[in-house]
Coordinates of C-alpha atoms in Angstrom, one line a residue:
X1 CA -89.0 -15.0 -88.9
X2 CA -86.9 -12.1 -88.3
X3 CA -88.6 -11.6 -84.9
X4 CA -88.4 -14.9 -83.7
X5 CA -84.7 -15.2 -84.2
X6 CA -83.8 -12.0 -82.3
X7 CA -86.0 -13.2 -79.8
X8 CA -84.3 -16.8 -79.8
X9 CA -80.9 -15.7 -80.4
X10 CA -81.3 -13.5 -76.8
X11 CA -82.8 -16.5 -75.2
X12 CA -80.1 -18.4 -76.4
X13 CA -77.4 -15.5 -74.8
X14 CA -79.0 -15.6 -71.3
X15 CA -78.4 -19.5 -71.6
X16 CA -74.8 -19.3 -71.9
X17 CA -74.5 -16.4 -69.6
X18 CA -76.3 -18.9 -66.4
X19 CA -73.9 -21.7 -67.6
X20 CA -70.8 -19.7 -67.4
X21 CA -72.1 -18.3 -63.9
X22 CA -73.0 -22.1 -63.3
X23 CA -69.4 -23.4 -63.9
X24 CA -68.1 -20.3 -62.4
X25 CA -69.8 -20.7 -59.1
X26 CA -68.9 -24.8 -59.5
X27 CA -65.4 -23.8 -60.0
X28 CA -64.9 -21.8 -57.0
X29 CA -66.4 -24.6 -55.0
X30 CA -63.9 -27.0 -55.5
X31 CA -61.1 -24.2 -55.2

């Protein structure tokens, strides 16, 4: 278990890290 949620809480990071650069770069845009 302990495995699996380190492994699902860094999955779970790199998520919200593309988002942000998602609604960064989709920001910018309409600047």
């Amino acid at each position: 278990m302990s495995g699996s949620g380190a492994s699902g809480n860094k999955f779970r990071m790199s998520v919200c890290i593309i988002l942000r650069l998602i609604f960064v770069a989709s920001s910018s845009e309409f600047i």
